[in-house]
Amino acid sequence: MSAETASALDPDDGLLVLDGIVKQFGGLTAVDDLSIAVEEGEILGFIGPNGAGKSTTFNCVTGRYPPTSGTVYYDGEDVTGTDAHRMVTKGLARTFQEFRPLEDRSVRENVELALTPDKLFSLQGLRGETRQRAAAICERVGLGDRMEMLPDELPHAGLLRLELGRALATEPELLLVDEPFAGLSGPEVESISNLLSDLRDEGLTLVVVDHNMRGLLSLIDRAIVIQFGAMIAEGAPEEIKQDPTVQEAYLGGDEL
Amino acid sequence: MSDRSDRGDGQPLDRLNPMRLGLRHQLGLVGLVGLGTLPLVIDATFALTLALAYFWGVYAMSWDVVSGYTGQISFGHGVFFGVGGYTSALLNLGYGIDPVFSIPVGALLAAVAGLIIGVPALRLRGPYLSLVTLVAPLILVQVFIFRSDIFNGEQGLSSVDPLFGLSTFGNETAFYYVALGLFVGVLALLLLITRSDAGSVFTAIREDEDAVAAAGLNPAKFKIMAFVLSAAIGGLAGAVIVHTPSGNASPTTLMSVTVNVEVIIAAILGGMGTIVGAGVGGILLILLREQLSKVAWTVPIIDTPVSDIDFLVFALITLVLLYALPGGIVRWVIELGGQSVAKLRGRDDVAADGGQTPLEQVYDSYAEWFSGGDDDER
Ligand SMILES: Nc1ncnc2c1ncn2[C@@H]1O[C@H](COP(=O)(O)OP(=O)(O)O)[C@@H](O)[C@H]1O
Ligand SMILES: [Mg+2]
């Protein structure tokens, strides 16, 4: 399947639907008329060379900034331009590609923040319950033995796990994971892949970004490839690998 | 989002049991009891100096809960002291309302002023609050001078009724306790709030607002709460002080540029982002200033007595302290204390320190904003 077939989408075509999203920074078009439907329960690979507009697309969806034009639907509802924290309460969580832990507190306390109710007066944190739930989430993402460390004591893979833990603590239905595999060793890629596919088996829908197919091939159900902010291919992972447009996009640059 | 609600049980109260507090908190309590018994041994003049110092402790703590915790620096907290003080004074003078009733109205109006300033400025990201608070007190002072018929210009309003019908001469001890009571009450309230969940959200905002939003928390809501709370407490302090010998409803007491700057200095010197530090900083600031104004010694080369240039000397001491103790006096004392306790117990494992000081965090985020480099993901 190639890009031409992607036409205007319906709000109910998936859990998350992007319809004609455009994002411009001054004269630069970072996302160019992108339409995507994420189906409930799938793991969608969102692939493109560096600078293709993947993170920008995430930012438009998660409310970091609004798209220049186009519509975002979540659960059939128009959520274009909704604030970031509102999107999280609706069930859509994200991780940051550049990792943004709170450096002033331990790993566990970072997760606790995401368990804190969005209420002005709450003493929940003074009780042991939040602490235990945070500890359980740390275990879940593989930081069980490191939860009293400060983020700057964690290795790269540990920071990624912390991003995942903090996102999971918001109890999402849909998780957007931005370039988890960049900078990880082979065994680490496998371990994170396993974690993500376990999460899917528990009912989570996932969109996983990468700049190449490494680590994604066995994980994802479906892939979308973008270049210069526009979709160039969509389909099963093996099909994508053989797609001539995709191969051309990666010629001379990143490895697919 | 199923299990995010509150369920009450006994633990929070248990934490306030003095026998179960840590060493430094027990020492703090002993210190407060000491301050409570101080009037037995000091004279009336010093009691009034200390009363003024407690008011400054409250000013600095009110600043700290918003600026020290959320990292949104207010350069014009005098606006709230001013709104509180003038409101209470005008109600008392114009309508004969007893200070006991006019003071809460002053605090309330200060909170409203906090909403008016805070809501537009804090919904945006970046240091808009700083820019707005920089000009707000200047505008207010100009209005007060322009309408001198009501506000009596630079002189301000005097001969308002003292609180509880106390008399300015003879009741110094009572005023001491009024100020100490306000100080302790505000300290307790702010400690409770900053040690609850809201406090950890405040400091997270200071670190990274995007991360807070990604955790499903509304940063604007928490910033506005901190600011309005801060405004109300500042207004309360301003309203009380005008009914005591420590001050009157004038720009000098409540909202001059010097007041605005000294509040910030007090909080940073004492320890920004700790409440206790700000409170101690406010007290020390007044005591230091008072000491300097009494130094009769003449500086040789420039042939000027120290008491004439006390503000300059004060500013120099401040600068030196800021460089020497960037985390503030209270943090430094706690660290020293922690190290000696560890030594006494035969361990010297130094605890890992939690990254940057609040001052450095604020500096970084402001610098980042002004250089336009907020979007580091490419
Ligand atoms: N805040 C911004 N301001 C200006 N340009 C930006 C901004 N964010 C991203 N860009 C540009 O948009 C393009 C897409 O970036 P990005 O979405 O980060 O790519 P990817 O995540 O696919 O590597 C790049 O050319 C990048 O330089
Ligand atoms: Mg990216």
XYZ file of C-alpha atoms and ligand atoms in Angstrom:
662
model
C 0.000 0.000 0.000
C 1.319 3.434 -0.743
C 0.528 6.882 0.560
C -1.983 7.892 -2.097
C -4.631 5.596 -0.667
C -4.610 7.395 2.690
C -7.512 9.768 2.329
C -9.664 11.699 4.801
C -10.300 9.581 7.872
C -13.331 9.160 10.061
C -13.201 10.005 13.801
C -14.098 6.385 14.579
C -11.475 4.750 12.375
C -9.317 4.021 15.411
C -8.616 4.803 19.042
C -6.445 7.695 17.882
C -7.051 9.334 14.529
C -4.953 12.075 12.965
C -6.678 13.758 10.066
C -4.614 16.006 7.811
C -2.195 17.156 10.514
C 0.129 19.983 9.462
C 2.724 21.580 11.702
C 4.850 24.493 10.585
C 7.676 26.191 12.443
C 8.064 29.508 10.684
C 8.711 28.541 7.075
C 9.564 24.914 7.876
C 6.842 22.319 7.432
C 7.737 19.616 9.948
C 4.519 17.623 9.551
C 2.846 17.732 6.166
C -0.784 16.653 5.884
C -0.441 13.461 7.867
C -3.433 11.168 8.339
C -3.087 8.133 10.584
C -5.481 5.832 12.416
C -4.193 3.860 15.393
C -6.309 0.795 16.042
C -7.151 -0.355 19.517
C -4.853 -3.100 20.787
C -2.198 -2.832 18.075
C 1.459 -1.923 18.207
C 2.023 0.575 15.443
C 5.545 1.334 14.290
C 6.033 4.989 13.371
C 9.190 5.136 11.339
C 11.159 7.780 9.508
C 14.682 9.130 9.137
C 15.983 11.687 11.636
C 14.165 14.986 11.296
C 11.210 13.413 9.492
C 8.743 14.910 11.970
C 7.993 11.969 14.260
C 8.491 13.763 17.561
C 6.684 16.818 16.233
C 3.709 14.639 15.355
C 3.716 13.271 18.920
C 3.870 16.796 20.306
C 0.850 17.848 18.246
C -1.124 14.850 19.452
C -0.177 15.070 23.120
C -0.925 18.765 23.449
C 2.595 20.082 23.845
C 1.614 22.495 21.080
C -1.372 22.558 18.730
C -1.049 21.529 15.066
C -1.086 24.335 12.519
C -4.060 22.631 10.909
C -5.798 19.266 10.894
C -7.801 17.386 13.481
C -6.889 14.904 16.199
C -9.566 12.488 17.409
C -9.203 10.380 20.500
C -11.858 7.799 21.211
C -14.027 9.426 18.542
C -13.805 12.852 20.171
C -12.152 15.921 18.627
C -9.237 16.671 20.965
C -7.233 19.005 18.716
C -5.197 21.439 20.806
C -6.244 19.919 24.143
C -3.740 20.627 26.947
C -1.094 18.001 27.594
C -2.333 17.087 31.071
C -5.924 16.710 29.785
C -4.769 14.241 27.143
C -3.129 12.198 29.877
C -6.352 12.062 31.868
C -8.148 10.926 28.718
C -5.793 7.958 28.636
C -3.019 8.952 26.260
C 0.484 8.924 27.730
C 3.880 9.537 26.157
C 7.562 9.195 26.790
C 10.090 11.871 25.855
C 12.760 10.982 23.338
C 15.323 13.113 25.177
C 14.225 11.708 28.604
C 12.934 14.249 31.063
C 13.249 12.843 34.558
C 12.949 15.177 37.543
C 16.565 15.289 38.644
C 15.760 16.448 42.165
C 14.081 13.229 43.320
C 14.535 9.488 43.287
C 13.302 7.136 40.594
C 10.434 6.049 42.829
C 9.461 9.632 43.585
C 9.437 10.404 39.879
C 6.864 7.652 39.433
C 4.954 8.847 42.506
C 4.422 12.220 40.889
C 2.493 10.542 38.086
C 0.345 8.783 40.701
C -0.500 12.052 42.446
C -4.107 13.148 41.920
C -4.573 16.381 39.962
C -6.130 17.982 43.022
C -4.925 20.991 44.966
C -5.376 19.488 48.396
C -4.244 15.938 48.731
C -2.364 14.093 51.403
C -2.294 10.852 49.470
C 1.494 10.976 49.249
C 1.813 10.987 53.038
C 0.395 7.500 53.177
C 2.206 4.382 52.208
C -0.141 3.406 49.409
C 1.275 5.639 46.681
C 4.734 4.536 47.622
C 3.820 0.889 47.231
C 2.131 1.446 43.897
C 5.150 3.392 42.671
C 7.427 0.592 43.838
C 5.309 -1.962 41.976
C 5.555 0.092 38.778
C 9.324 0.376 39.196
C 9.463 -3.419 39.456
C 7.303 -3.725 36.366
C 9.651 -1.670 34.200
C 12.766 -3.345 35.561
C 13.923 -0.707 38.022
C 13.007 -2.641 41.140
C 16.549 -2.668 42.492
C 17.290 0.934 41.535
C 14.262 2.863 42.682
C 16.037 4.801 45.419
C 18.648 6.079 42.975
C 18.611 9.548 41.507
C 17.947 9.687 37.768
C 21.470 10.860 36.990
C 22.821 7.624 38.443
C 20.857 5.582 35.907
C 22.347 4.378 32.631
C 20.653 5.258 29.345
C 18.434 2.177 29.350
C 17.439 2.889 32.937
C 16.250 6.363 32.016
C 14.129 4.881 29.272
C 12.610 2.491 31.799
C 11.878 5.448 34.051
C 10.113 7.253 31.200
C 8.010 4.146 30.657
C 7.294 3.782 34.369
C 6.162 7.358 34.690
C 3.905 7.020 31.669
C 2.437 3.731 32.921
C 1.691 5.284 36.302
C -0.921 7.476 34.611
C -2.776 4.251 33.665
C -2.949 4.930 29.937
C -4.967 3.153 27.229
C -2.608 4.348 24.540
C 1.110 4.881 24.977
C 3.293 6.811 22.563
C 6.912 5.735 22.927
C 9.413 8.053 21.255
C 12.548 6.297 19.921
C 13.040 3.808 22.735
C 15.687 1.790 20.973
C 18.155 4.497 20.000
C 21.349 3.989 21.969
C 20.415 0.586 23.402
C 22.477 -2.586 23.098
C 21.039 -5.711 21.472
C 19.971 -7.432 24.710
C 18.494 -4.184 26.001
C 16.444 -3.780 22.815
C 15.118 -7.268 23.299
C 14.263 -6.743 26.936
C 12.395 -3.482 26.228
C 10.628 -5.128 23.267
C 9.432 -7.882 25.542
C 8.182 -5.372 28.059
C 6.255 -3.464 25.394
C 4.674 -6.568 23.944
C 3.689 -7.761 27.440
C 2.004 -4.417 27.966
C 0.108 -4.869 24.736
C -1.000 -8.316 25.850
C -2.431 -6.644 28.950
C -4.582 -4.433 26.739
C -2.430 -1.380 26.062
C -2.324 0.148 22.578
C 1.138 1.345 21.548
C 2.766 3.573 18.974
C 6.510 3.015 18.879
C 8.773 5.441 17.053
C 12.091 4.598 15.548
C 14.326 5.958 12.852
C 14.875 2.485 11.455
C 13.365 -0.984 11.560
C 15.904 -2.460 13.913
C 14.170 -3.922 16.937
C 10.736 -3.139 15.516
C 10.357 -5.910 12.976
C 9.267 -8.580 15.416
C 7.479 -6.186 17.767
C 5.061 -4.237 15.601
C 1.859 -5.303 13.868
C 1.907 -2.542 11.309
C 4.215 0.248 10.255
C 3.834 3.761 8.936
C 6.838 5.405 7.343
C 7.137 9.158 7.007
C 9.660 11.375 5.297
C 9.735 15.198 5.336
C 6.618 15.082 7.474
C 4.521 13.166 4.941
C 3.550 9.505 4.839
C 5.417 7.489 2.236
C 4.320 3.963 3.109
C 2.044 1.945 5.314
C 1.682 -1.798 5.818
C 3.026 -4.955 7.426
C 6.670 -4.714 8.529
C 7.985 -7.100 5.825
C 6.136 -5.270 3.064
C 7.565 -1.995 4.257
C 11.105 -3.312 4.096
C 10.633 -4.189 0.415
C 8.873 -0.945 -0.506
C 10.934 0.913 -3.155
C 9.956 4.401 -1.919
C 11.043 3.493 1.576
C 14.319 2.051 0.401
C 14.973 5.197 -1.572
C 14.202 7.394 1.448
C 16.892 5.587 3.347
C 19.453 5.543 0.537
C 22.708 7.074 1.571
C 21.334 8.101 4.935
C 20.246 6.046 7.890
C 20.062 2.332 7.559
C 16.555 0.953 7.342
C -7.700 6.600 36.489
C -9.547 4.349 38.847
C -7.693 4.390 42.120
C -6.576 7.994 42.417
C -8.943 9.123 45.138
C -8.230 9.892 48.748
C -8.897 7.523 51.565
C -8.436 8.796 55.070
C -6.375 6.994 57.656
C -4.283 8.021 60.620
C -0.823 8.265 59.131
C -0.572 11.978 58.265
C -1.333 12.978 61.846
C 1.082 10.421 63.156
C 3.787 12.237 61.263
C 3.179 15.372 63.297
C 3.821 13.624 66.608
C 6.834 15.507 68.072
C 8.356 12.369 69.558
C 8.628 10.819 66.131
C 10.130 13.818 64.351
C 13.714 13.875 63.163
C 16.430 15.561 65.206
C 16.417 18.825 63.291
C 12.654 19.165 63.557
C 12.833 18.575 67.296
C 15.530 21.246 67.512
C 13.283 23.563 65.500
C 10.451 23.040 67.970
C 12.788 23.762 70.872
C 13.851 26.935 69.051
C 10.247 28.078 68.709
C 9.611 27.474 72.396
C 12.750 29.530 73.046
C 11.361 32.414 70.994
C 8.142 32.120 72.970
C 9.920 32.676 76.269
C 12.282 35.359 74.989
C 10.215 38.362 76.200
C 11.089 37.340 79.758
C 14.680 38.367 79.168
C 14.673 41.114 76.515
C 13.738 44.806 76.684
C 10.818 46.470 74.923
C 12.885 47.907 72.065
C 14.352 44.558 71.153
C 10.914 42.955 71.413
C 9.683 45.379 68.746
C 12.710 44.718 66.553
C 12.004 41.007 66.758
C 8.329 41.614 66.001
C 9.351 43.389 62.805
C 11.701 40.495 62.079
C 8.832 37.983 62.372
C 6.743 40.021 59.943
C 9.631 39.858 57.513
C 9.857 36.151 58.101
C 6.235 35.906 56.979
C 6.861 38.149 53.961
C 9.740 35.918 52.887
C 7.831 32.684 53.482
C 4.914 34.002 51.427
C 7.332 34.698 48.577
C 8.989 31.315 48.972
C 5.859 29.211 48.547
C 5.409 30.508 45.026
C 8.859 31.593 43.865
C 11.032 29.192 45.832
C 8.806 26.213 45.151
C 7.396 26.630 41.655
C 10.349 28.675 40.362
C 8.116 31.522 39.156
C 9.977 34.510 40.549
C 7.860 37.374 41.839
C 9.730 40.673 41.778
C 6.906 42.621 43.300
C 5.503 40.828 46.284
C 5.016 44.237 47.918
C 1.831 44.553 45.880
C 0.173 42.018 48.126
C 1.545 43.418 51.383
C 0.289 46.773 50.077
C -3.186 45.652 49.075
C -3.601 43.883 52.428
C -2.238 46.766 54.496
C -4.019 49.632 52.753
C -7.315 47.748 52.603
C -7.294 47.073 56.298
C -6.125 50.608 57.163
C -8.727 52.273 54.930
C -11.562 50.125 56.253
C -10.478 50.943 59.779
C -10.004 54.673 59.212
C -12.929 55.260 56.897
C -15.568 53.001 58.354
C -14.317 52.409 61.865
C -14.170 48.675 61.277
C -12.231 46.832 63.966
C -8.858 45.492 62.781
C -9.967 41.978 63.697
C -12.467 42.204 60.841
C -10.619 44.510 58.460
C -7.475 42.312 58.439
C -9.178 39.254 56.895
C -10.730 41.500 54.249
C -7.246 42.807 53.470
C -5.938 39.259 53.053
C -8.915 38.378 50.875
C -8.411 41.365 48.572
C -4.731 40.483 48.298
C -5.771 36.993 47.187
C -8.053 38.564 44.581
C -5.124 40.697 43.406
C -3.144 37.452 43.191
C -5.814 35.952 40.955
C -5.934 39.024 38.721
C -2.162 39.055 38.275
C -1.595 35.321 38.394
C -4.249 33.839 36.136
C -3.204 35.538 32.896
C 0.529 35.374 33.641
C 0.728 31.812 34.946
C -1.343 30.154 32.255
C 1.493 30.938 29.883
C 4.815 29.203 30.057
C 7.914 31.260 30.671
C 8.713 34.068 33.083
C 5.689 36.256 32.370
C 4.900 36.420 36.049
C 8.271 38.023 36.695
C 7.646 40.691 34.092
C 4.166 41.476 35.409
C 5.232 41.566 39.055
C 8.094 43.854 38.134
C 5.711 46.628 37.117
C 2.645 45.940 39.267
C 3.991 47.536 42.488
C 5.274 50.554 40.576
C 1.806 51.122 39.171
C 0.206 50.722 42.574
C 2.602 53.188 44.207
C 1.903 55.705 41.438
C -1.836 55.303 41.948
C -1.380 55.848 45.685
C 0.600 59.021 45.031
C -1.789 60.252 42.348
C -4.768 59.769 44.653
C -3.053 61.195 47.697
C -6.431 62.413 48.908
C -7.267 58.790 49.712
C -3.901 57.116 50.214
C -1.844 60.049 51.482
C 0.982 59.517 49.000
C 4.484 58.636 50.155
C 3.606 59.301 53.790
C 0.944 56.655 53.867
C -1.844 56.280 56.354
C -1.136 56.591 60.027
C -3.155 56.605 63.245
C -5.033 53.449 62.400
C -6.281 51.500 65.408
C -3.803 49.063 66.907
C -4.787 45.423 66.973
C -6.826 44.194 69.975
C -6.912 47.781 71.345
C -3.318 47.387 72.510
C -1.321 50.485 73.218
C 1.825 51.273 71.291
C 3.711 52.118 74.448
C 3.625 49.557 77.190
C 2.264 46.601 75.207
C 5.458 45.733 73.336
C 5.394 42.182 74.621
C 1.859 41.696 73.360
C 2.849 42.920 69.904
C 5.810 40.569 70.057
C 3.424 37.662 70.558
C 1.091 38.877 67.810
C 3.980 38.824 65.353
C 5.361 35.526 66.644
C 1.888 33.970 66.517
C 1.465 35.045 62.913
C 4.927 33.710 62.087
C 4.329 30.316 63.683
C 0.832 29.987 62.206
C 2.012 30.781 58.687
C 5.060 28.542 59.104
C 2.861 25.613 60.158
C 0.358 26.164 57.343
C 3.005 26.474 54.654
C 4.952 23.493 55.954
C 1.795 21.415 55.840
C 1.016 22.462 52.279
C 4.526 22.140 50.916
C 4.991 18.736 52.564
C 1.727 17.475 51.077
C 1.338 16.298 47.480
C 0.983 19.894 46.273
C 4.509 20.644 47.489
C 6.029 17.886 45.408
C 4.080 19.092 42.365
C 5.340 22.652 42.992
C 8.972 21.568 42.985
C 8.371 19.352 39.964
C 7.090 22.428 38.106
C 10.309 24.198 39.023
C 12.207 21.278 37.464
C 10.208 20.644 34.305
C 6.709 21.785 33.470
C 6.363 19.444 30.476
C 7.150 16.445 32.626
C 4.485 17.541 35.112
C 1.899 17.831 32.340
C 2.964 14.440 30.996
C 2.233 13.048 34.459
C -1.378 14.188 34.039
C -1.111 17.188 36.339
C -2.160 20.700 35.335
C 0.867 22.944 35.960
C -1.117 26.185 35.584
C -3.572 25.130 38.277
C -0.828 24.423 40.798
C 1.108 27.586 39.943
C -2.009 29.704 40.383
C -2.802 27.996 43.673
C 0.689 28.683 44.986
C 0.519 32.286 43.839
C -2.905 33.054 45.301
C -1.999 31.375 48.582
C 1.186 33.405 48.633
C -0.711 36.620 47.881
C -3.228 35.938 50.648
C -0.510 35.313 53.219
C 1.476 38.340 52.092
C -1.706 40.394 52.322
C -2.399 39.032 55.785
C 1.068 40.025 56.991
C 0.685 43.483 55.429
C -2.741 43.910 57.018
C -1.560 42.897 60.482
C 1.621 44.968 60.429
C -0.220 48.264 59.857
C -2.062 47.713 63.140
C 1.162 47.268 65.110
C 4.094 49.570 65.899
C 6.199 47.595 63.380
C 4.806 49.503 60.417
C 2.103 51.637 58.880
C 0.230 51.635 55.593
C 2.956 53.334 53.587
C 5.024 52.402 50.554
C 8.133 52.221 52.769
C 6.688 49.533 55.013
C 4.812 47.565 52.417
C 5.759 47.999 48.817
C 8.835 50.066 48.006
C 11.399 48.688 45.587
C 13.597 48.023 48.625
C 10.882 45.897 50.210
C 10.391 43.918 47.007
C 14.087 43.235 46.648
C 14.796 42.522 50.302
C 12.054 39.917 50.480
C 13.755 38.010 47.676
C 17.170 38.406 49.271
C 15.853 37.197 52.629
C 14.337 34.061 51.147
C 17.354 33.198 49.020
C 19.799 33.874 51.862
C 17.842 31.753 54.297
C 17.224 28.949 51.816
C 14.910 29.210 48.852
C 12.364 26.435 48.501
C 12.343 25.303 52.123
C 9.835 27.682 53.847
C 11.822 27.382 57.095
C 14.837 28.894 55.369
C 12.825 31.825 54.059
C 11.335 32.438 57.503
C 14.756 32.391 59.126
C 16.112 34.572 56.312
C 13.464 37.226 56.924
C 14.279 37.318 60.627
C 18.035 37.459 60.061
C 17.672 40.194 57.466
C 16.013 42.554 59.941
C 18.409 41.681 62.753
C 21.408 42.218 60.489
C 20.095 45.514 59.157
C 19.291 46.672 62.661
C 22.776 45.744 63.875
C 24.440 47.563 61.000
C 22.486 50.744 61.599
C 23.904 50.825 65.107
C 27.552 50.343 64.195
C 29.291 53.591 65.132
C 32.657 52.597 63.649
C 33.828 54.813 60.788
C 35.156 53.259 57.606
C 38.684 54.744 57.290
C 39.298 55.641 53.637
C 35.872 57.002 52.804
C 35.521 58.481 56.288
C 31.881 57.502 56.681
C 30.272 55.783 59.638
C 28.957 52.296 58.842
C 25.507 53.316 60.052
C 25.274 55.829 57.186
C 25.987 53.263 54.519
C 24.286 50.348 56.241
C 22.330 49.389 53.167
C 25.481 49.211 51.069
C 27.267 47.097 53.668
C 24.192 44.936 53.941
C 24.126 44.405 50.167
C 27.825 43.484 50.167
C 27.387 40.953 52.964
C 24.449 39.522 51.048
C 26.499 39.125 47.900
C 29.283 37.332 49.729
C 26.792 35.000 51.410
C 25.057 34.270 48.119
C 28.330 33.134 46.594
C 29.458 31.222 49.647
C 26.147 29.501 50.396
C 24.101 29.297 47.184
C 21.646 26.878 48.812
C 21.000 29.264 51.687
C 21.886 29.341 55.362
C 19.404 26.746 56.557
C 20.447 24.116 54.004
C 24.059 24.746 54.923
C 23.382 24.340 58.645
C 21.420 21.146 58.016
C 24.255 19.738 55.943
C 26.817 20.635 58.583
C 24.575 19.140 61.249
C 24.040 16.000 59.209
C 27.770 15.567 58.722
C 28.582 15.987 62.402
C 25.821 13.602 63.436
C 27.165 11.078 60.959
C 30.663 11.546 62.394
C 29.396 11.156 65.945
C 27.756 7.925 64.951
C 30.979 6.806 63.325
C 29.758 6.879 59.722
C 30.744 9.399 57.193
C 28.793 8.316 54.211
C 27.745 11.592 52.675
C 24.237 11.436 51.269
C 23.949 11.929 47.529
C 22.896 15.479 46.913
C 19.768 16.142 44.904
C 21.141 17.863 41.837
C 20.961 21.632 41.533
C 19.875 24.191 44.090
C 16.493 25.822 43.402
C 18.332 29.028 42.498
C 20.292 27.228 39.796
C 17.153 25.535 38.470
C 15.363 28.857 38.152
C 18.374 30.432 36.524
C 18.562 27.601 33.991
C 14.918 27.684 33.067
C 14.897 31.476 32.706
C 18.076 31.405 30.629
C 16.594 28.687 28.440
C 13.446 30.700 27.906
C 15.235 33.904 27.017
C 17.469 32.098 24.531
C 14.345 30.571 22.949
C 15.714 27.068 23.328
C 12.858 25.266 24.998
C 12.530 22.608 22.341
C 15.521 20.402 22.739
C 14.121 17.411 20.921
C 15.031 17.294 17.300
N 10.319 23.642 18.193
C 10.817 23.622 16.945
N 11.114 24.773 16.295
C 11.590 24.758 15.039
N 11.816 23.647 14.335
C 11.563 22.461 14.906
C 11.050 22.386 16.250
N 10.886 21.074 16.570
C 11.275 20.367 15.504
N 11.682 21.192 14.497
C 12.134 20.775 13.158
O 11.118 19.972 12.620
C 11.675 18.873 11.899
C 11.151 17.562 12.468
O 11.734 17.348 13.744
P 11.348 16.112 14.664
O 9.881 16.005 14.740
O 12.067 16.277 15.950
O 11.953 14.899 13.845
P 12.112 13.366 14.283
O 11.527 13.193 15.634
O 11.400 12.613 13.223
O 13.577 13.079 14.255
C 13.181 19.023 11.998
O 13.626 19.667 10.835
C 13.364 19.891 13.192
O 14.537 20.650 13.100
Mg 12.392 12.602 17.329
